[in-house]
Structure formats: C-alpha cells, structure tokens
XYZ file of C-alpha atoms in Angstrom:
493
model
C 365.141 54.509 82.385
C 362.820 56.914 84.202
C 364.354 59.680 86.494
C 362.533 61.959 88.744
C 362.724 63.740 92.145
C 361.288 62.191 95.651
C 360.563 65.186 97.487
C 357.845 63.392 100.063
C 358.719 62.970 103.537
C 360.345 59.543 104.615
C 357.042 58.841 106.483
C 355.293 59.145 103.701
C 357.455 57.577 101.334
C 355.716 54.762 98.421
C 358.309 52.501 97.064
C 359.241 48.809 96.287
C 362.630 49.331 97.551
C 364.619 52.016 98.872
C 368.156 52.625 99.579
C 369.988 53.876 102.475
C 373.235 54.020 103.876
C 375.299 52.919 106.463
C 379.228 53.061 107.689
C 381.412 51.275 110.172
C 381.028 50.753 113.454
C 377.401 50.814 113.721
C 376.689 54.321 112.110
C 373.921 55.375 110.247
C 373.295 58.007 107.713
C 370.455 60.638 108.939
C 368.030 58.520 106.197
C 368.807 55.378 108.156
C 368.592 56.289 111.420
C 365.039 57.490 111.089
C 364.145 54.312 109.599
C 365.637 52.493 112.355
C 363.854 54.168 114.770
C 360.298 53.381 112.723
C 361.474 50.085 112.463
C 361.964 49.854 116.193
C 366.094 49.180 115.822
C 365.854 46.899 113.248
C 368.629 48.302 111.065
C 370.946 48.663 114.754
C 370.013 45.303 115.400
C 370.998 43.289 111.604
C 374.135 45.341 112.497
C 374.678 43.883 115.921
C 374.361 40.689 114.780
C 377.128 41.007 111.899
C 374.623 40.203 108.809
C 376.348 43.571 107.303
C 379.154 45.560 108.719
C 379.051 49.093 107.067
C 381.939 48.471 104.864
C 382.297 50.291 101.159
C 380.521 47.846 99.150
C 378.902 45.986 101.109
C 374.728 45.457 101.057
C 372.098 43.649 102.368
C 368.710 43.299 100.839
C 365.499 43.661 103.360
C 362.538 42.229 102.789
C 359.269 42.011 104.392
C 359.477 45.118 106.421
C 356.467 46.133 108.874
C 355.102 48.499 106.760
C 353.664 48.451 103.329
C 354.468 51.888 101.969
C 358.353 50.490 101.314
C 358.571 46.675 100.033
C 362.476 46.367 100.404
C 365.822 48.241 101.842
C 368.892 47.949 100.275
C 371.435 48.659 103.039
C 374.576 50.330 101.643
C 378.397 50.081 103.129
C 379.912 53.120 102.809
C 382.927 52.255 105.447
C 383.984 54.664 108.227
C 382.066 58.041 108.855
C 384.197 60.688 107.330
C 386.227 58.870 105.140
C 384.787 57.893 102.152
C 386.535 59.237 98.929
C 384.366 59.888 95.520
C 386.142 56.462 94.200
C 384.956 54.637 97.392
C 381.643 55.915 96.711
C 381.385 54.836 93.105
C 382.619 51.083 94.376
C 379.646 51.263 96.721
C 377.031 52.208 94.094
C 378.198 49.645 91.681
C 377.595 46.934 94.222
C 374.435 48.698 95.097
C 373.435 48.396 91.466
C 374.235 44.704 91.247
C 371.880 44.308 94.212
C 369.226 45.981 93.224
C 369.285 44.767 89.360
C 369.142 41.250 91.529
C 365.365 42.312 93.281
C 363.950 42.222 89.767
C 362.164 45.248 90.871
C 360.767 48.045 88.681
C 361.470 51.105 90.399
C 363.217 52.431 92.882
C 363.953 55.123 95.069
C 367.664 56.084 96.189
C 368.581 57.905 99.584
C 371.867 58.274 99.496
C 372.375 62.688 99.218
C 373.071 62.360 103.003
C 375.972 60.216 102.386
C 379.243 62.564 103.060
C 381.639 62.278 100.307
C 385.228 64.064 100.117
C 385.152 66.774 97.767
C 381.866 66.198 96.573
C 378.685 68.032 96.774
C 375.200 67.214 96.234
C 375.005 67.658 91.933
C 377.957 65.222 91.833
C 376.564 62.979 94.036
C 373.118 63.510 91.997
C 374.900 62.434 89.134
C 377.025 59.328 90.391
C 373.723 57.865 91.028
C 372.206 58.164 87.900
C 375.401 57.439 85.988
C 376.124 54.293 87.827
C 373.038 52.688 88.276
C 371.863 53.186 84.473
C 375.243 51.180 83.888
C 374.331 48.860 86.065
C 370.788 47.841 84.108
C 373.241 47.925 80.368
C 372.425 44.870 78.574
C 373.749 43.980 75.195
C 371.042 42.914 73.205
C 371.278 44.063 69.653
C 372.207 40.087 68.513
C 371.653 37.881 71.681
C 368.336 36.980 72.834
C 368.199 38.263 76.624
C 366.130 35.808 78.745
C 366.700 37.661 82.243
C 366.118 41.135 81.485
C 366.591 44.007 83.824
C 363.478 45.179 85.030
C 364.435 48.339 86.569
C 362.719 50.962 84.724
C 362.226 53.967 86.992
C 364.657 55.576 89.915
C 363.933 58.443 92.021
C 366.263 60.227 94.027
C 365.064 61.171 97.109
C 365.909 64.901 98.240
C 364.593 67.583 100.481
C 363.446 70.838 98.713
C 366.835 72.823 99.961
C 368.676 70.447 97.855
C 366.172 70.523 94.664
C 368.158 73.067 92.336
C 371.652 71.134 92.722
C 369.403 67.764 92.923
C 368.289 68.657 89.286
C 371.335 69.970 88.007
C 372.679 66.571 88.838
C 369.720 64.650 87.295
C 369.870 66.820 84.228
C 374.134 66.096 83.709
C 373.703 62.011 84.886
C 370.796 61.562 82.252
C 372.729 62.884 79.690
C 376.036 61.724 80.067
C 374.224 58.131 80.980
C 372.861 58.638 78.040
C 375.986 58.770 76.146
C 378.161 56.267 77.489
C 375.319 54.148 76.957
C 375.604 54.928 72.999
C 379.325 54.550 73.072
C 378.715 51.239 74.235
C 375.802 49.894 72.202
C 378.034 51.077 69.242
C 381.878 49.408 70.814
C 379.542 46.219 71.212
C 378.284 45.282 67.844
C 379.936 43.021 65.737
C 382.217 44.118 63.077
C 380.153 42.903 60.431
C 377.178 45.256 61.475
C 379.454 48.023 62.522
C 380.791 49.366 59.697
C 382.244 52.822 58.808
C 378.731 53.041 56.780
C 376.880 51.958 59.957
C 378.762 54.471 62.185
C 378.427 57.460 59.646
C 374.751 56.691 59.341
C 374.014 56.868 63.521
C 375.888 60.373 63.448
C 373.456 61.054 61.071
C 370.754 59.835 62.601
C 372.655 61.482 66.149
C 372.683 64.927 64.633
C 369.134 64.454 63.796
C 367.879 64.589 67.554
C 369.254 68.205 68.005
C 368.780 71.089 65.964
C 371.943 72.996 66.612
C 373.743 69.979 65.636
C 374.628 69.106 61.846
C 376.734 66.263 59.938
C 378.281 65.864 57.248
C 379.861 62.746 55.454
C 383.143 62.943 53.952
C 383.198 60.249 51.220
C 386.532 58.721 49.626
C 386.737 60.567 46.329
C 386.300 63.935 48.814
C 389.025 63.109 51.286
C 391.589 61.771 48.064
C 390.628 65.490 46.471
C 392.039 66.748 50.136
C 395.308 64.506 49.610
C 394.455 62.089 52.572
C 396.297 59.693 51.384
C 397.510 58.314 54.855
C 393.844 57.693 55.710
C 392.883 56.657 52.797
C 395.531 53.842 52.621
C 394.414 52.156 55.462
C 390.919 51.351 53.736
C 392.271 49.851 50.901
C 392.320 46.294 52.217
C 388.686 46.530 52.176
C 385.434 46.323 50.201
C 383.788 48.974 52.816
C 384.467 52.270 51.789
C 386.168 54.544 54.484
C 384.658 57.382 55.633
C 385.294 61.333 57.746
C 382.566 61.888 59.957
C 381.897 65.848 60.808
C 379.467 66.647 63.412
C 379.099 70.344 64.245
C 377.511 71.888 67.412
C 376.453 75.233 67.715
C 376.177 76.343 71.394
C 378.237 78.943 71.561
C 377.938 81.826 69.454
C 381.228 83.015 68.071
C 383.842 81.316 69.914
C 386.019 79.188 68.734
C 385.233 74.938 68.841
C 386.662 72.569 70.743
C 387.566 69.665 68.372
C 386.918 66.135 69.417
C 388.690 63.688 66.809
C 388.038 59.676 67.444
C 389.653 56.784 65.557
C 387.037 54.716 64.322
C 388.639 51.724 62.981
C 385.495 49.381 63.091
C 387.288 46.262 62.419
C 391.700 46.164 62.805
C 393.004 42.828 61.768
C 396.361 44.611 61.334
C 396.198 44.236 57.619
C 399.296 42.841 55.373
C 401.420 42.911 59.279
C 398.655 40.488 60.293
C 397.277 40.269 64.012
C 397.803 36.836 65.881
C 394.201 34.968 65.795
C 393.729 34.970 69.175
C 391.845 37.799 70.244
C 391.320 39.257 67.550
C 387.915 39.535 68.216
C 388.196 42.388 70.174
C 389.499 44.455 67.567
C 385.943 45.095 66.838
C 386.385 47.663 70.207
C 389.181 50.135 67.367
C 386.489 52.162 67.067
C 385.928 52.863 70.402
C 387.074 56.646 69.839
C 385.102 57.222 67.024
C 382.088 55.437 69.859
C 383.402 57.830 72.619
C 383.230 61.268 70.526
C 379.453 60.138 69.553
C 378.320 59.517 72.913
C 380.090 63.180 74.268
C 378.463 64.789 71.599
C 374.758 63.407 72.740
C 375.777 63.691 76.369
C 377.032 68.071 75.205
C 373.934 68.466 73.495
C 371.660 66.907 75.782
C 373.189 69.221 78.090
C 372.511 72.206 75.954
C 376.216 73.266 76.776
C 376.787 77.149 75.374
C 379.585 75.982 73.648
C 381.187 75.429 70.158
C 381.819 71.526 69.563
C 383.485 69.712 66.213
C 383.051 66.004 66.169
C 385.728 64.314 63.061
C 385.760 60.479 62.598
C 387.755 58.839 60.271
C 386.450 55.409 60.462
C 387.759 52.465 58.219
C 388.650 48.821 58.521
C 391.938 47.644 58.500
C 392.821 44.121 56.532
C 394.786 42.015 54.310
C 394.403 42.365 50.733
C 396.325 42.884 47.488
C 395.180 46.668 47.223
C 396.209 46.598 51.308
C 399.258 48.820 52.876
C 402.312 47.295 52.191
C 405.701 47.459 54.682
C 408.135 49.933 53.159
C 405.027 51.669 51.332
C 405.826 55.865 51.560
C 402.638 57.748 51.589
C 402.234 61.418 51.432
C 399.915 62.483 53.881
C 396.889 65.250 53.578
C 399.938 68.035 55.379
C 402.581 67.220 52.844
C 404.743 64.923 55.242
C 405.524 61.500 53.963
C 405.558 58.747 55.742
C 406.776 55.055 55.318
C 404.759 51.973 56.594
C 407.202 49.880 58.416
C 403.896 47.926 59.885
C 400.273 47.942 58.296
C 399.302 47.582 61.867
C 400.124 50.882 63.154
C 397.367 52.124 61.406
C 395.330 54.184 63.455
C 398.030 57.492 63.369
C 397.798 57.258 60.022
C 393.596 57.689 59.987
C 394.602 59.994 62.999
C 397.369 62.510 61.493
C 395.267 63.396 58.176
C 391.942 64.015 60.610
C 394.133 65.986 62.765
C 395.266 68.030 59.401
C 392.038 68.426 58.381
C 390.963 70.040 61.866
C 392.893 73.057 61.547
C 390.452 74.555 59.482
C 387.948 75.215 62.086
C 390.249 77.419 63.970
C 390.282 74.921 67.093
C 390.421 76.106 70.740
C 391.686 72.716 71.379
C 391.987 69.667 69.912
C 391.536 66.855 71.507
C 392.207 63.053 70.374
C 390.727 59.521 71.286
C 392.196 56.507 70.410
C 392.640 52.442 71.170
C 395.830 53.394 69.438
C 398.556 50.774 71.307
C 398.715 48.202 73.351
C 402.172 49.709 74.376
C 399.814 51.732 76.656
C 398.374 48.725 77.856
C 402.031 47.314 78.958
C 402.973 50.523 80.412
C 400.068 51.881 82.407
C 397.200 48.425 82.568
C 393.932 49.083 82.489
C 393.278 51.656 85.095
C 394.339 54.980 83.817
C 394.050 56.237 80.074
C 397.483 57.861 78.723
C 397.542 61.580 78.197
C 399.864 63.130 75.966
C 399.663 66.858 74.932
C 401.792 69.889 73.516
C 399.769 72.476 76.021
C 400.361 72.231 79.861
C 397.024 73.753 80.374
C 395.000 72.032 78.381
C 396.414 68.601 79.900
C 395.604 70.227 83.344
C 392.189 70.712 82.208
C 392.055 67.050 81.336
C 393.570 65.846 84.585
C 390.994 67.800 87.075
C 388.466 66.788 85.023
C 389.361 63.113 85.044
C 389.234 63.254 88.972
C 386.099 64.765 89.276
C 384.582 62.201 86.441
C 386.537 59.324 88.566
C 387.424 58.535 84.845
C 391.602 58.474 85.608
C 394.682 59.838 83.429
C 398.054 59.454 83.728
C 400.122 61.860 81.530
C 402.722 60.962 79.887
C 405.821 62.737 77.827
C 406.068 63.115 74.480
C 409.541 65.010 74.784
C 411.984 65.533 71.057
C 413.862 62.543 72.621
C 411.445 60.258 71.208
C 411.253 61.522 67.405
C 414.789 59.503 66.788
C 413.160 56.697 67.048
C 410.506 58.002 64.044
C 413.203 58.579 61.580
C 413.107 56.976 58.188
C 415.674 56.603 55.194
C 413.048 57.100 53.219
C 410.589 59.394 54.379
C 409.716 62.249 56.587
C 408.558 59.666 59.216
C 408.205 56.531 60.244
C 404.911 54.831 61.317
C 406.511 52.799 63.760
C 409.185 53.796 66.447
C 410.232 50.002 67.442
C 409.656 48.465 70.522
C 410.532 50.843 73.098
C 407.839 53.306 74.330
C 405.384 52.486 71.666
C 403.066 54.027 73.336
C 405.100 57.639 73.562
C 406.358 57.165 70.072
C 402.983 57.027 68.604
C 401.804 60.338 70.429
C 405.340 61.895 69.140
C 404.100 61.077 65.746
C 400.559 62.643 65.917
C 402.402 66.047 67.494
C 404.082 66.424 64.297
C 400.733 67.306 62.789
C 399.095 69.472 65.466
C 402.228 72.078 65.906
C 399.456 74.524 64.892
C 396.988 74.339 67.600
C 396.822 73.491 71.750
C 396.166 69.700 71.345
C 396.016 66.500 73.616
C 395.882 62.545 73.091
C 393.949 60.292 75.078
C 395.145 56.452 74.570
C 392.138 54.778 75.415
C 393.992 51.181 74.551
C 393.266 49.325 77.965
C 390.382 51.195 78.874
C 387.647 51.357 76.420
C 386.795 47.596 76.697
C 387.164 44.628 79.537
C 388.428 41.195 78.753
C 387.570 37.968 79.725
C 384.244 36.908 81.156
C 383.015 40.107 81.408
C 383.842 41.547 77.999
C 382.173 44.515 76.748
C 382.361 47.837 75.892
C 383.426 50.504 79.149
C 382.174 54.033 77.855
C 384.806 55.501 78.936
C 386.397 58.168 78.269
C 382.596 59.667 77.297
C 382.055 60.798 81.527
C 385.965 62.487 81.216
C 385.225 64.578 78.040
C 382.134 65.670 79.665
C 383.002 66.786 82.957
C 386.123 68.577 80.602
C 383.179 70.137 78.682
C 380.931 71.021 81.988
C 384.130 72.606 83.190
C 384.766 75.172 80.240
C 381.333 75.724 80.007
C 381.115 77.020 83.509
C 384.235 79.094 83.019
C-alpha cells in the first residue's frame, strides 16, 4: 500500500472517501465540524436522527455528498469527548478498516490526528493508522485463489504543516513495522508443506538481502552437531527436512553490544513419538510463529534504520514421529553440557530453545530476548489476550511491559521463582523436559533460565497469541509491533 501526507486544506481536499470522527452526545472532532458546516448540518443532522451515535466503533458510510471533490465519509465513533484510551482507539480503527475495505475504494484519505487520545501524541497516532488499516487490507493468498480482493491501494493521512515532522515520523515507524507484521504473517500462514526450515532459512536470506547492514548466515546440521547441539538437533530427527540455525546480524550501532532476538521456528509440531491428538493439529503449522515474529522485527528495525546492534537466531525444525524420532526417557546432552531427559517428545521447543540460547552467549548480548508458541499451559492460564513474560532481569521485563502498552500489544509477567525447578528434576539427568501438569507454562520458562544465567534475558510465550482460531484463523503478527516499540524505545535512549 501507498502512504503519503495530505497537507491541502479541507476545502480543497480530492478524495473518494475520507474519514472523520465523531464522539457521544453529538460532538464532533474539529475535521467534522467544518464539514458539517459545508454540508449545511448534515453530519449534526444523521446524528439527530440516531443513524450513528458516536460510540467507539461505530461508523457510517456517506455517500453521494453535495460536492464532488470527496465521493464518501466514513463517520468514526470514538465514544465520549475526553475519554478515549489508545485501546479504544485501535477498536475504532479496526472497525473503520472493515468499513472502508467494504467501499471497494482505491484510496483514501484519513482525518483522524484531531482525535484526542490518552497518552498519545500525534507520531503514535500517525502510526496506529497505518498499522491498522494495512492489517485491515491482509489477505492470504499464497495458495487460495482470492475472488474479492481488497482494492485499497493508497492512504493519505491528512495533517496540517505544524504536525508534518511527528506526522512523518509516524508514517516512517507504521510502514515499517506494517511491513513486518505483514511478513510474520505471510510466513505463520503457509502450509507446513511449503514452510519448511529450508523455506524459512532461504526468506532470511533473501530478508538480509534488502539491507546492506544486514547479513545471514545458515547454520547447517553437521555445523550445529560440531557445536554439541544435540538437544536441537534431536528434535529434527523424526524428519526428512534437515533442521536448521538461522543468524541474521544488523549493524546499526557501532560498537555496542546486540540485542539478541531468538524465535522457535518449529515449522510443523505433530508432537513427535508423544503424538498430538488429530484434531487441530493443523494449527501447529503457526510453531514457528517466533522464528515468523523475529523476521518481521528485523525488517520492521531495519526499515527503520534503528542505530542499533540486532542478532536474529532461529532454530527451525519439524517435529514428528519416526524411528530415528526422540524417544521418552531419551537423555541428551545439550550444546552447554547439561543433560536432559525427554519425558515427552512434545515439549520440544525448549529443547530447539536452550541450545540457541547457548549458542547466543557468544555475541556478548545486551539482552536476550526469546519468542515462542512454547505451551498451551499459557493458553490455560492467561487466554488469548496477553502474551506471558518471564525474565531473570527486572529491568529488562520493565522495558518489555512499557513497551507492550504503548504497542497496545499486552504482557502479563509471570514468575519463574527456584520453587518451580523441583518440579524439573530427573533421576536421570540434569533436567527434565517436562515439569508435569502444574504451571506448565512457568516450568518451561524455569527450564530455559537454566541456560541464560549468563546474560539479562526474557521469554515471551506467544502460545495464545500468535494465531486466532476458528472462523477467522490466521496468523496475528504479534508480538512483531511489541519488539519494535521495545527497539524504538532503546534506540531513543
């Protein structure tokens, strides 16, 4: 999609639809107000009559106006004057976006900077708009024929010239981070059989090629078994497509130290010898959605130009049943000595996780931070609204939480205290992959922490919600909008 700046007076304003907003109790935003007055109170008077009532979410399409220089208004609810939160606003522009997708027009221009928002100023609300309306026009198309496609091709933002240098900041940030969740989610949709850990290591490649301070490198199986990853390489063995580490480097940021993004890309998890129920399976498909999320912050960083240090690592695999495959009671010995025993084949992503996290300390991390779909324990304990945060730095999960809130991308930290490593105690090893069935989700964190003592790290368990379910099934993007506010943030500090 096509982004640009509407810097012409309202009077003068070309465009097949534009759109305004409006709260409660028959208020209008500055933009509206002066086009109820050209319109000699037609906006007052659809108001009067109840066709729309200001609240958040609400719209009503206008056609035919008296004029020709603006085809159509989309009137937006943003509830009372005063009120309106940045997650209230977000509801609004997702309805907006449904709306306009619905006019079948081709571009667009969007009025909404004199909409006051709590906490937010004009870049943010810059960037809202372009994030949420480019999600709005995603279509999965890479294996379905698309008979209805979105036509919406170009959206301006309208702005006066006081507001152009935070205007474009906005623009600039939305595009890019657009931008990636948009490749986090072409890449969670695919199929498993066109997904592979091949497929994924050959778009970092091609990812890496788009920026020139930006490098990859492919870690293949007889490299990472000369490392002793055993752990990681376990999990592949169940399959005929080879594993593979994924390195992306980023140089933005002269000397200092990176910021390490790790992402479990298991590209197809049928639990392997501990077999998966059939029933949704499917979805498994979405275990790589970490590896997806670290490729899509990387484009959205770079994009950005951020003056910083990044380290992208992907261990991506599949996971299945096979007489090479994991077996219960298996001990491994894992890339930082440990060994561990497989009490399920399915709790397989810490073990792709703990040898990547091993391998990161040799880039002298700032931080490390982890993305996984690693349990549905997560899922049971928190639903699908907040990801779980688990960290060994109070900071750094600070960091993480103010950035979620600003990204309206939420967190909900959780503990990962000594308690919790009883329950990863093994006769026969130095740990256990599996806890049992009380806080899976904790126990799983505890494990990773035993191979990051040597750096600041955190773990995002992205379980319930990198995907939806049901009719609406697809890929989320999320957490690509988090990681990059979290980058914005230390790149502006």
């Amino acid at each position: 999609m096509d982004h640009s700046i509407e810097s012409a007076p309202l009077e003068k304003l070309q465009s097949q639809c534009l759109l305004v907003g409006i709260h409660e109790n028959q208020v209008l935003s500055p933009t509206a107000q002066a086009l109820d007055a050209r319109y000699n109170g037609l906006i007052s008077r659809l108001m009067d009559r109840g066709d729309i009532k200001g609240k958040v979410g609400e719209t009503l399409l206008i056609n035919n106006l008296p004029d020709g220089g603006i085809e159509r208004l989309i009137l937006i609810g943003f509830g009372p004057r005063g009120e309106l939160n940045r997650k209230q606003f977000r509801k609004a522009l997702a309805a907006a976006g449904k709306t306009l997708k619905d006019t079948k027009v081709s571009a667009a221009s969007c009025a909404l900077l004199d909409v006051a928002v709590e906490h937010a100023d004009t870049a943010w609300l810059t960037r809202q708009i372009v994030e949420m309306f480019n999600d709005s026009a995603y279509q999965y198309n890479a294996t379905k024929k698309i008979d209805d496609p979105v036509a919406l091709q170009a959206l301006a933002i309208v702005a006066g010239d006081a507001d152009r240098h935070a205007v474009e900041t906005g623009l600039n940030q939305g595009i890019a981070i657009a931008s990636g969740i948009e490749f986090c989610k072409r890449l969670a949709d695919l199929p498993g059989n066109l997904c592979t850990p091949s497929y994924l290591a050959e778009q970092a490649i091609v990812l890496a090629g788009e920026h020139d301070k930006l490098s990859c490198e492919i870690l293949e199986e007889h490299q990472m078994e000369a490392l002793g990853m055993a752990a990681l390489l376990s999990v592949s063995r169940g399959s005929r497509q080879p594993a593979k580490l994924i390195c992306l480097n980023y140089q933005g940021g002269g000397d200092a130290k990176p910021i390490v993004l790790v992402g479990k890309g298991l590209t197809f998890d049928a639990g392997g010898i501990s077999l998966k129920p059939g029933l949704g399976m499917d979805e498994m498909k979405y275990d790589m959605c970490g590896g997806a999320s670290v490729l899509g912050i990387l484009r959205a960083a770079t994009r950005m130009n951020l003056p910083l240090n990044l380290v992208g690592l992907i261990p991506a695999s599949e996971n299945l049943p096979d007489g090479n495959a994991n077996k219960p009671g298996d001990i491994l010995t894992s890339m930082a000595g440990k060994t561990i025993e497989v009490l399920n084949t399915d709790a397989e992503g810490r073990l792709i996780l703990c040898d990547t996290l091993t391998y990161a300390k040799r880039y002298s991390p700032e931080v490390v931070i982890d993305m996984a779909t690693l349990t549905g324990a997560c899922i049971v304990a928190l639903g699908r609204v907040p990801s779980g945060l688990f960290g060994n730095d109070d900071a750094l999960c600070n960091d993480l939480l103010a950035a979620s809130e600003t990204a309206c991308d939420p967190l909900w930290r959780m503990p990962i205290w000594d308690d919790y490593a009883e329950q990863l105690k093994s006769n026969f090893a130095d740990l256990a992959n599996i806890g049992g069935p009380d806080g899976g989700s904790i126990t799983a964190a505890v494990f990773l922490s035993k191979f990051t003592e040597d750096y600041r790290w955190a773990h995002i368990d992205i379980a319930g919600t990198a995907w939806r379910t049901g009719t609406h099934k697809g890929a989320t993007g999320r957490p690509v909008a988090l990681l990059s506010q979290y980058l914005i943030d230390r790149a502006t500090t």
